[in-house]
Amino acid sequence: VFEAELAETIPVIHTSVAGCRIIGRLCVGNKNGLLIPNTATDTELQQIRNSLPDNVKVQRVEERLSALGNVIACNDYVALVHPDLDR
C-alpha cells in the first residue's frame, strides 16, 4: 500500500546494494547525485544508473564506514557528515 501511494509522487526503483535490500542505510543522495558503497556490485551500479535521470550522478565511495546513509545526512543545500569519514 505504501509503495503504491509513493509511486504516485516519485518513481520507485527496486534494487539492492551490496546484496542488501535495506538500501537506505547504505546509500545517500539528493537531486544531484547518489553515493553508494564500493561493495555495490557492477550490476547493481548499472541498474541504479539506468533507473535515474542522466543528470543524477551515481558514484561508488571507498569508505571504511560503508553504511553511508547512517553517517551522512544531506539535502540539496547542505550535508552533515560523521567526523570519522575518511574524506
Coordinates of C-alpha atoms in Angstrom, one line a residue, residues 2-77:
F2 CA 2.8 2.5 0.9
E3 CA 4.7 1.8 -2.3
A4 CA 1.6 2.4 -4.4
E5 CA 1.0 5.7 -2.7
L6 CA 4.6 6.7 -3.0
A7 CA 4.8 5.7 -6.7
E8 CA 2.1 8.3 -7.5
T9 CA 4.5 11.0 -6.4
I10 CA 8.0 9.7 -7.2
P11 CA 9.5 6.8 -9.1
V12 CA 10.1 3.6 -7.1
I13 CA 13.2 1.6 -8.1
H14 CA 13.6 -2.0 -6.9
T15 CA 17.3 -2.8 -6.3
S16 CA 19.8 -4.0 -3.8
V17 CA 23.1 -2.5 -2.7
A18 CA 25.9 -5.0 -1.9
G19 CA 23.3 -7.7 -2.0
C20 CA 21.3 -6.0 0.8
R21 CA 17.7 -4.8 0.3
I22 CA 17.9 -2.3 3.2
I23 CA 19.4 0.4 0.9
G24 CA 18.5 3.5 3.0
R25 CA 21.4 2.6 5.3
L26 CA 23.9 2.1 2.6
C27 CA 23.3 5.0 0.2
V28 CA 22.8 8.7 0.5
G29 CA 21.8 11.3 -2.1
N30 CA 19.9 14.3 -3.3
K31 CA 18.5 15.5 -6.6
N32 CA 22.1 15.9 -7.9
G33 CA 23.7 12.7 -7.0
L34 CA 23.8 9.4 -5.2
L35 CA 26.7 7.9 -3.2
I36 CA 26.8 4.1 -2.8
P37 CA 29.4 2.0 -1.0
N38 CA 32.2 0.3 -3.0
T39 CA 30.7 -3.0 -2.0
A40 CA 27.9 -2.5 -4.5
T41 CA 28.2 -4.8 -7.5
D42 CA 28.7 -3.6 -11.1
T43 CA 25.2 -5.0 -11.9
E44 CA 23.6 -3.0 -9.0
L45 CA 25.5 0.1 -10.0
Q46 CA 24.4 -0.2 -13.6
Q47 CA 20.8 -0.8 -12.7
I48 CA 20.7 2.2 -10.4
R49 CA 22.3 4.4 -13.1
N50 CA 19.8 3.2 -15.7
S51 CA 16.9 3.9 -13.4
L52 CA 17.8 7.5 -12.6
P53 CA 17.8 10.6 -14.8
D54 CA 21.1 11.3 -16.6
N55 CA 21.7 14.5 -14.6
V56 CA 21.9 12.5 -11.4
K57 CA 25.5 11.3 -10.8
V58 CA 26.0 7.9 -9.1
Q59 CA 29.3 7.3 -7.5
R60 CA 30.8 4.4 -5.6
V61 CA 32.7 5.5 -2.5
E62 CA 35.5 3.6 -0.9
E63 CA 35.0 4.2 2.8
R64 CA 35.6 2.3 6.0
L65 CA 32.2 3.4 7.3
S66 CA 30.3 1.9 4.4
A67 CA 26.8 2.5 5.7
L68 CA 26.7 5.9 4.1
G69 CA 23.1 6.5 4.9
N70 CA 24.0 6.2 8.6
V71 CA 26.9 8.6 8.5
I72 CA 25.8 11.3 6.0
A73 CA 22.6 13.4 6.2
C74 CA 22.1 15.7 3.2
N75 CA 19.7 17.6 1.2
D76 CA 20.2 19.8 -1.9
Y77 CA 21.9 22.5 0.0

